[in-house]
mmCIF file of C-alpha atoms and ligand atoms in Angstrom:
data_model
loop_
_atom_site.group_PDB
_atom_site.id
_atom_site.type_symbol
_atom_site.label_atom_id
_atom_site.label_comp_id
_atom_site.label_asym_id
_atom_site.label_seq_id
_atom_site.Cartn_x
_atom_site.Cartn_y
_atom_site.Cartn_z
ATOM 1 C CA UNK Z 113 -24.091 8.776 7.241
ATOM 2 C CA UNK Z 114 -24.885 9.405 4.026
ATOM 3 C CA UNK Z 115 -22.791 9.350 0.992
ATOM 4 C CA UNK Z 116 -21.802 9.325 -2.777
ATOM 5 C CA UNK Z 117 -19.497 6.607 -4.385
ATOM 6 C CA UNK Z 118 -17.885 9.742 -5.700
ATOM 7 C CA UNK Z 119 -17.643 11.139 -2.234
ATOM 8 C CA UNK Z 120 -17.400 8.477 0.087
ATOM 9 C CA UNK Z 121 -18.252 8.386 3.052
ATOM 10 C CA UNK Z 122 -17.558 11.719 4.776
ATOM 11 C CA UNK Z 123 -18.384 12.364 8.235
ATOM 12 C CA UNK Z 124 -17.511 16.731 9.055
ATOM 13 C CA UNK Z 125 -14.648 18.250 8.974
ATOM 14 C CA UNK Z 126 -12.800 16.149 11.158
ATOM 15 C CA UNK Z 127 -13.387 12.761 9.220
ATOM 16 C CA UNK Z 128 -11.848 10.421 6.502
ATOM 17 C CA UNK Z 129 -13.598 9.157 3.516
ATOM 18 C CA UNK Z 130 -14.760 6.008 4.073
ATOM 19 C CA UNK Z 131 -14.845 3.274 0.993
ATOM 20 C CA UNK Z 132 -14.666 -0.327 2.060
ATOM 21 C CA UNK Z 133 -17.368 -1.485 0.972
ATOM 22 C CA UNK Z 134 -16.206 -0.892 -2.642
ATOM 23 C CA UNK Z 135 -13.685 -3.659 -1.978
ATOM 24 C CA UNK Z 136 -15.654 -5.888 -0.396
ATOM 25 C CA UNK Z 137 -16.547 -8.043 2.659
ATOM 26 C CA UNK Z 138 -14.969 -7.361 5.461
ATOM 27 C CA UNK Z 139 -12.779 -4.668 4.421
ATOM 28 C CA UNK Z 140 -12.112 -1.524 5.309
ATOM 29 C CA UNK Z 141 -10.402 1.572 3.454
ATOM 30 C CA UNK Z 142 -10.642 4.776 4.828
ATOM 31 C CA UNK Z 143 -8.817 8.249 3.068
ATOM 32 C CA UNK Z 144 -7.677 10.939 6.030
ATOM 33 C CA UNK Z 145 -8.821 14.441 5.810
ATOM 34 C CA UNK Z 146 -5.784 16.708 6.796
ATOM 35 C CA UNK Z 147 -8.066 17.778 9.741
ATOM 36 C CA UNK Z 148 -8.313 16.250 13.595
ATOM 37 C CA UNK Z 149 -4.368 16.070 14.306
ATOM 38 C CA UNK Z 150 -1.968 18.681 15.736
ATOM 39 C CA UNK Z 151 0.572 19.681 13.697
ATOM 40 C CA UNK Z 152 0.795 23.439 13.130
ATOM 41 C CA UNK Z 153 1.073 25.234 9.941
ATOM 42 C CA UNK Z 154 1.791 24.507 7.104
ATOM 43 C CA UNK Z 155 1.670 20.781 8.151
ATOM 44 C CA UNK Z 156 -1.955 21.608 10.266
ATOM 45 C CA UNK Z 157 -3.279 19.643 11.196
ATOM 46 C CA UNK Z 158 -3.189 15.615 10.957
ATOM 47 C CA UNK Z 159 -0.092 15.110 8.780
ATOM 48 C CA UNK Z 160 1.335 11.859 8.595
ATOM 49 C CA UNK Z 161 4.625 12.123 7.376
ATOM 50 C CA UNK Z 162 7.760 12.259 8.863
ATOM 51 C CA UNK Z 163 9.560 13.027 6.125
ATOM 52 C CA UNK Z 164 8.743 16.338 5.246
ATOM 53 C CA UNK Z 165 9.521 18.950 7.500
ATOM 54 C CA UNK Z 166 7.281 18.208 10.574
ATOM 55 C CA UNK Z 167 8.385 17.629 14.316
ATOM 56 C CA UNK Z 168 8.235 13.862 14.870
ATOM 57 C CA UNK Z 169 6.313 14.017 18.532
ATOM 58 C CA UNK Z 170 3.009 15.744 16.144
ATOM 59 C CA UNK Z 171 4.132 13.592 13.150
ATOM 60 C CA UNK Z 172 3.759 10.377 16.007
ATOM 61 C CA UNK Z 173 0.371 11.639 18.312
ATOM 62 C CA UNK Z 174 -1.155 12.265 14.330
ATOM 63 C CA UNK Z 175 -0.587 8.315 13.299
ATOM 64 C CA UNK Z 176 -1.681 7.424 17.022
ATOM 65 C CA UNK Z 177 -5.016 8.831 16.423
ATOM 66 C CA UNK Z 178 -4.991 7.592 12.982
ATOM 67 C CA UNK Z 179 -4.771 3.846 15.050
ATOM 68 C CA UNK Z 180 -7.073 4.556 17.771
ATOM 69 C CA UNK Z 181 -9.847 5.236 14.974
ATOM 70 C CA UNK Z 182 -9.026 2.470 12.670
ATOM 71 C CA UNK Z 183 -9.108 0.280 16.573
ATOM 72 C CA UNK Z 184 -5.858 -1.009 16.449
ATOM 73 C CA UNK Z 185 -2.449 -1.114 17.520
ATOM 74 C CA UNK Z 186 0.424 1.546 15.682
ATOM 75 C CA UNK Z 187 2.942 -1.460 15.341
ATOM 76 C CA UNK Z 188 0.202 -3.563 13.249
ATOM 77 C CA UNK Z 189 0.419 -0.305 10.752
ATOM 78 C CA UNK Z 190 2.821 -1.291 8.025
ATOM 79 C CA UNK Z 191 3.585 2.201 5.884
ATOM 80 C CA UNK Z 192 6.152 2.481 2.919
ATOM 81 C CA UNK Z 193 9.303 4.353 2.216
ATOM 82 C CA UNK Z 194 8.009 5.718 -1.271
ATOM 83 C CA UNK Z 195 10.641 6.255 -3.520
ATOM 84 C CA UNK Z 196 7.738 6.638 -7.166
ATOM 85 C CA UNK Z 197 8.717 3.388 -7.803
ATOM 86 C CA UNK Z 198 6.821 0.338 -8.879
ATOM 87 C CA UNK Z 199 8.339 -2.459 -6.351
ATOM 88 C CA UNK Z 200 5.262 -4.219 -4.801
ATOM 89 C CA UNK Z 201 5.834 -6.296 -1.257
ATOM 90 C CA UNK Z 202 3.715 -8.597 0.414
ATOM 91 C CA UNK Z 203 3.725 -8.391 3.705
ATOM 92 C CA UNK Z 204 2.928 -10.887 6.790
ATOM 93 C CA UNK Z 205 3.636 -8.897 10.152
ATOM 94 C CA UNK Z 206 3.779 -5.527 11.275
ATOM 95 C CA UNK Z 207 6.117 -3.996 13.386
ATOM 96 C CA UNK Z 208 7.832 -4.785 16.693
ATOM 97 C CA UNK Z 209 6.903 -1.946 19.032
ATOM 98 C CA UNK Z 210 6.169 0.566 16.492
ATOM 99 C CA UNK Z 211 4.510 0.891 13.215
ATOM 100 C CA UNK Z 212 6.149 -0.652 10.524
ATOM 101 C CA UNK Z 213 8.725 1.115 8.154
ATOM 102 C CA UNK Z 214 9.438 -1.130 4.673
ATOM 103 C CA UNK Z 215 12.126 0.315 2.721
ATOM 104 C CA UNK Z 216 12.131 1.408 -1.079
ATOM 105 C CA UNK Z 217 8.472 0.530 -2.160
ATOM 106 C CA UNK Z 218 5.427 2.423 -3.692
ATOM 107 C CA UNK Z 219 2.873 -1.105 -3.097
ATOM 108 C CA UNK Z 220 2.216 -3.578 0.015
ATOM 109 C CA UNK Z 221 -0.638 -6.722 -0.422
ATOM 110 C CA UNK Z 222 -0.841 -9.242 2.592
ATOM 111 C CA UNK Z 223 -3.816 -11.780 3.469
ATOM 112 C CA UNK Z 224 -3.263 -11.542 6.624
ATOM 113 C CA UNK Z 225 -6.366 -10.090 8.682
ATOM 114 C CA UNK Z 226 -5.874 -6.837 11.056
ATOM 115 C CA UNK Z 227 -2.964 -5.707 9.123
ATOM 116 C CA UNK Z 228 -3.148 -1.935 8.131
ATOM 117 C CA UNK Z 229 -1.272 -1.122 5.091
ATOM 118 C CA UNK Z 230 -0.817 2.359 4.156
ATOM 119 C CA UNK Z 231 0.227 5.100 1.429
ATOM 120 C CA UNK Z 232 0.900 8.833 2.247
ATOM 121 C CA UNK Z 233 0.069 11.204 -0.605
ATOM 122 C CA UNK Z 234 -0.369 15.388 -1.064
ATOM 123 C CA UNK Z 235 -1.819 14.801 -4.689
ATOM 124 C CA UNK Z 236 -0.566 11.133 -5.754
ATOM 125 C CA UNK Z 237 -2.923 8.497 -6.231
ATOM 126 C CA UNK Z 238 -3.566 6.388 -3.408
ATOM 127 C CA UNK Z 239 -4.957 3.138 -4.666
ATOM 128 C CA UNK Z 240 -6.081 0.620 -3.191
ATOM 129 C CA UNK Z 241 -7.443 -3.204 -4.084
ATOM 130 C CA UNK Z 242 -8.825 -6.164 -2.651
ATOM 131 C CA UNK Z 243 -9.792 -9.163 -4.109
ATOM 132 C CA UNK Z 244 -12.152 -12.650 -2.989
ATOM 133 C CA UNK Z 245 -9.221 -15.735 -3.351
ATOM 134 C CA UNK Z 246 -6.957 -15.531 -1.193
ATOM 135 C CA UNK Z 247 -8.746 -13.078 0.588
ATOM 136 C CA UNK Z 248 -6.271 -9.857 0.253
ATOM 137 C CA UNK Z 249 -6.025 -6.556 0.277
ATOM 138 C CA UNK Z 250 -3.225 -3.722 -1.688
ATOM 139 C CA UNK Z 251 -1.975 -0.335 -0.950
ATOM 140 C CA UNK Z 252 -0.487 1.543 -3.774
ATOM 141 C CA UNK Z 253 0.718 4.893 -4.070
ATOM 142 C CA UNK Z 254 1.260 6.049 -7.697
ATOM 143 C CA UNK Z 255 2.563 8.899 -8.592
ATOM 144 C CA UNK Z 256 3.274 10.589 -12.210
ATOM 145 C CA UNK Z 257 5.850 7.923 -12.469
ATOM 146 C CA UNK Z 258 4.260 5.566 -11.047
ATOM 147 C CA UNK Z 259 1.262 5.582 -13.117
ATOM 148 C CA UNK Z 260 2.880 5.551 -15.938
ATOM 149 C CA UNK Z 261 5.392 2.830 -14.777
ATOM 150 C CA UNK Z 262 2.614 1.134 -14.097
ATOM 151 C CA UNK Z 263 2.298 0.568 -10.962
ATOM 152 C CA UNK Z 264 -1.380 -1.386 -10.905
ATOM 153 C CA UNK Z 265 0.403 -3.695 -13.635
ATOM 154 C CA UNK Z 266 3.181 -4.839 -11.570
ATOM 155 C CA UNK Z 267 1.015 -5.209 -8.716
ATOM 156 C CA UNK Z 268 -1.395 -7.551 -10.323
ATOM 157 C CA UNK Z 269 1.058 -9.435 -11.281
ATOM 158 C CA UNK Z 270 2.462 -10.594 -7.707
ATOM 159 C CA UNK Z 271 -1.121 -10.849 -7.497
ATOM 160 C CA UNK Z 272 -1.607 -13.201 -10.127
ATOM 161 C CA UNK Z 273 1.232 -15.240 -9.202
ATOM 162 C CA UNK Z 274 -0.588 -16.063 -5.918
ATOM 163 C CA UNK Z 275 -3.662 -17.509 -7.306
ATOM 164 C CA UNK Z 276 -5.956 -14.018 -7.450
ATOM 165 C CA UNK Z 277 -8.030 -13.551 -10.564
ATOM 166 C CA UNK Z 278 -7.820 -10.249 -12.080
ATOM 167 C CA UNK Z 279 -11.242 -10.176 -12.854
ATOM 168 C CA UNK Z 280 -12.027 -10.416 -9.415
ATOM 169 C CA UNK Z 281 -10.153 -8.049 -8.132
ATOM 170 C CA UNK Z 282 -11.951 -4.380 -6.675
ATOM 171 C CA UNK Z 283 -10.053 -0.898 -7.008
ATOM 172 C CA UNK Z 284 -10.310 1.805 -5.361
ATOM 173 C CA UNK Z 285 -8.323 5.742 -5.869
ATOM 174 C CA UNK Z 286 -8.857 7.850 -3.409
ATOM 175 C CA UNK Z 287 -8.360 11.671 -3.417
ATOM 176 C CA UNK Z 288 -5.814 13.029 -5.655
ATOM 177 C CA UNK Z 289 -4.888 16.010 -7.504
ATOM 178 C CA UNK Z 290 -7.756 16.317 -10.645
ATOM 179 C CA UNK Z 291 -6.935 17.180 -14.105
ATOM 180 C CA UNK Z 292 -8.545 20.463 -13.253
ATOM 181 C CA UNK Z 293 -5.177 20.959 -11.546
ATOM 182 C CA UNK Z 294 -2.390 19.143 -12.804
ATOM 183 C CA UNK Z 295 -1.209 21.314 -15.457
ATOM 184 C CA UNK Z 296 2.687 19.309 -16.141
ATOM 185 C CA UNK Z 297 5.528 20.851 -18.306
ATOM 186 C CA UNK Z 298 4.535 18.924 -22.788
ATOM 187 C CA UNK Z 299 8.158 16.399 -22.159
ATOM 188 C CA UNK Z 300 5.639 14.494 -19.386
ATOM 189 C CA UNK Z 301 2.499 15.020 -21.571
ATOM 190 C CA UNK Z 302 4.410 13.593 -24.149
ATOM 191 C CA UNK Z 303 5.132 10.257 -21.908
ATOM 192 C CA UNK Z 304 1.112 9.954 -20.663
ATOM 193 C CA UNK Z 305 0.164 10.420 -24.507
ATOM 194 C CA UNK Z 306 2.813 7.942 -26.145
ATOM 195 C CA UNK Z 307 1.262 5.504 -23.538
ATOM 196 C CA UNK Z 308 -1.853 5.328 -23.478
ATOM 197 C CA UNK Z 309 -2.546 7.328 -27.108
ATOM 198 C CA UNK Z 310 -5.928 8.861 -27.831
ATOM 199 C CA UNK Z 311 -7.501 7.348 -24.479
ATOM 200 C CA UNK Z 312 -4.507 9.420 -22.469
ATOM 201 C CA UNK Z 313 -6.960 13.031 -21.351
ATOM 202 C CA UNK Z 314 -4.167 14.543 -22.046
ATOM 203 C CA UNK Z 315 -5.657 17.938 -23.339
ATOM 204 C CA UNK Z 316 -3.228 20.498 -23.851
ATOM 205 C CA UNK Z 317 -3.749 24.482 -24.754
ATOM 206 C CA UNK Z 318 -2.441 27.490 -24.422
ATOM 207 C CA UNK Z 319 0.882 26.166 -23.634
ATOM 208 C CA UNK Z 320 -0.572 23.718 -21.105
ATOM 209 C CA UNK Z 321 -1.036 20.205 -20.298
ATOM 210 C CA UNK Z 322 -2.868 18.894 -18.179
ATOM 211 C CA UNK Z 323 -2.718 14.841 -17.304
ATOM 212 C CA UNK Z 324 -5.745 12.843 -15.922
ATOM 213 C CA UNK Z 325 -4.280 10.216 -13.173
ATOM 214 C CA UNK Z 326 -7.347 8.401 -12.042
ATOM 215 C CA UNK Z 327 -7.831 8.051 -15.975
ATOM 216 C CA UNK Z 328 -4.025 6.690 -16.604
ATOM 217 C CA UNK Z 329 -4.460 4.493 -13.978
ATOM 218 C CA UNK Z 330 -7.569 3.378 -14.644
ATOM 219 C CA UNK Z 331 -6.065 2.458 -18.099
ATOM 220 C CA UNK Z 332 -3.706 0.363 -16.465
ATOM 221 C CA UNK Z 333 -6.219 -1.125 -14.006
ATOM 222 C CA UNK Z 334 -8.524 -2.664 -17.374
ATOM 223 C CA UNK Z 335 -5.366 -3.724 -19.283
ATOM 224 C CA UNK Z 336 -4.278 -5.622 -16.104
ATOM 225 C CA UNK Z 337 -7.437 -8.225 -16.480
ATOM 226 C CA UNK Z 338 -9.350 -5.572 -14.011
ATOM 227 C CA UNK Z 339 -13.532 -5.336 -14.973
ATOM 228 C CA UNK Z 340 -14.523 -1.495 -15.625
ATOM 229 C CA UNK Z 341 -17.189 -1.952 -13.286
ATOM 230 C CA UNK Z 342 -15.426 -2.870 -10.357
ATOM 231 C CA UNK Z 343 -13.151 0.223 -10.445
ATOM 232 C CA UNK Z 344 -13.911 3.589 -8.506
ATOM 233 C CA UNK Z 345 -12.910 6.515 -7.295
ATOM 234 C CA UNK Z 346 -13.721 8.342 -3.945
ATOM 235 C CA UNK Z 347 -12.642 11.769 -3.276
ATOM 236 C CA UNK Z 348 -12.182 14.217 -5.402
ATOM 237 C CA UNK Z 349 -9.451 17.002 -6.318
ATOM 238 C CA UNK Z 350 -6.510 17.134 -3.888
ATOM 239 C CA UNK Z 351 -6.106 20.459 -5.111
ATOM 240 C CA UNK Z 352 -8.978 21.779 -5.430
ATOM 241 C CA UNK Z 353 -10.623 20.692 -1.966
ATOM 242 C CA UNK Z 354 -8.807 22.210 1.040
ATOM 243 C CA UNK Z 355 -9.937 19.754 3.411
ATOM 244 C CA UNK Z 356 -6.381 17.560 1.826
ATOM 245 C CA UNK Z 357 -2.675 18.422 1.442
ATOM 246 C CA UNK Z 358 -2.349 19.522 -1.523
ATOM 247 C CA UNK Z 359 1.871 19.262 -2.759
ATOM 248 C CA UNK Z 360 0.910 21.279 -6.035
ATOM 249 C CA UNK Z 361 -0.972 23.994 -4.120
ATOM 250 C CA UNK Z 362 0.668 24.324 -1.211
ATOM 251 C CA UNK Z 363 4.637 23.130 -1.513
ATOM 252 C CA UNK Z 364 5.545 22.540 1.712
ATOM 253 C CA UNK Z 365 2.819 20.934 3.310
ATOM 254 C CA UNK Z 366 1.684 17.818 5.361
ATOM 255 C CA UNK Z 367 0.181 13.915 4.105
ATOM 256 C CA UNK Z 368 -2.456 12.518 4.171
ATOM 257 C CA UNK Z 369 -2.992 8.940 4.484
ATOM 258 C CA UNK Z 370 -4.809 6.366 3.043
ATOM 259 C CA UNK Z 371 -5.690 3.001 5.242
ATOM 260 C CA UNK Z 372 -6.329 -0.712 4.351
ATOM 261 C CA UNK Z 373 -7.040 -3.532 5.743
ATOM 262 C CA UNK Z 374 -9.488 -7.349 6.242
ATOM 263 C CA UNK Z 375 -11.183 -6.515 9.343
ATOM 264 C CA UNK Z 376 -10.256 -9.542 11.855
ATOM 265 C CA UNK Z 377 -13.060 -11.578 12.657
ATOM 266 C CA UNK Z 378 -14.317 -11.962 9.132
ATOM 267 C CA UNK Z 379 -11.799 -14.919 8.165
ATOM 268 C CA UNK Z 380 -13.676 -17.641 5.709
HETATM 269 ZN ZN1 ZN G 274 -8.666 20.406 -9.274
#
């Protein structure tokens, strides 16, 4: 397997991006592509979302396949009912018989090995965190609202309260819509200019403004105390790359998954 930091490690079309080494030792991080599942178009084929119109039977088969590839039971995977907010929850356990869903949350963190934290996206930024003491991982979902409302900062406040030093935290942003494709109206662009000033990365011209969610989240992370060299990005633009689901490109479509865990047997 070969790969670069920008592209992650891609195991062919049916694979996923693996980026655990960017988070820290004994941590695993996977971003699924859209292939290798059973859903028909427009959800073809590895759609992991139960709330976008696909048949639940397909989604459950797809989730089971992902759990199998992760080497965990589906009940050890924790999803969120994502609401584009900034609520970040600590989780201690999975589900009883099947996967667990934490209501109304856009961020999860845990210190329990083997527990898998998941975010589902189709253009929004999946943002994983890894930290060595206390040892743990987090998964955040940052669309434009979660970005402008600084879910990364909210997560870092929770982690600091637990004794985590921000300068030891590593972050990896997964595939999401890039500034190449993320044209927004003037009102939304203005929100980003107001919050991030000259650093915003908003480019306007011909009545169209483009927003760079990666850059905005990077600024959020830096402001929360992360070191520049500990912030990574893999996977590129979901709207440009047909191997990913993209809401902007397709409208009705599926959701890919981002999964992070502390590997069991790596306790210190
Ligand atoms: Zn693009």
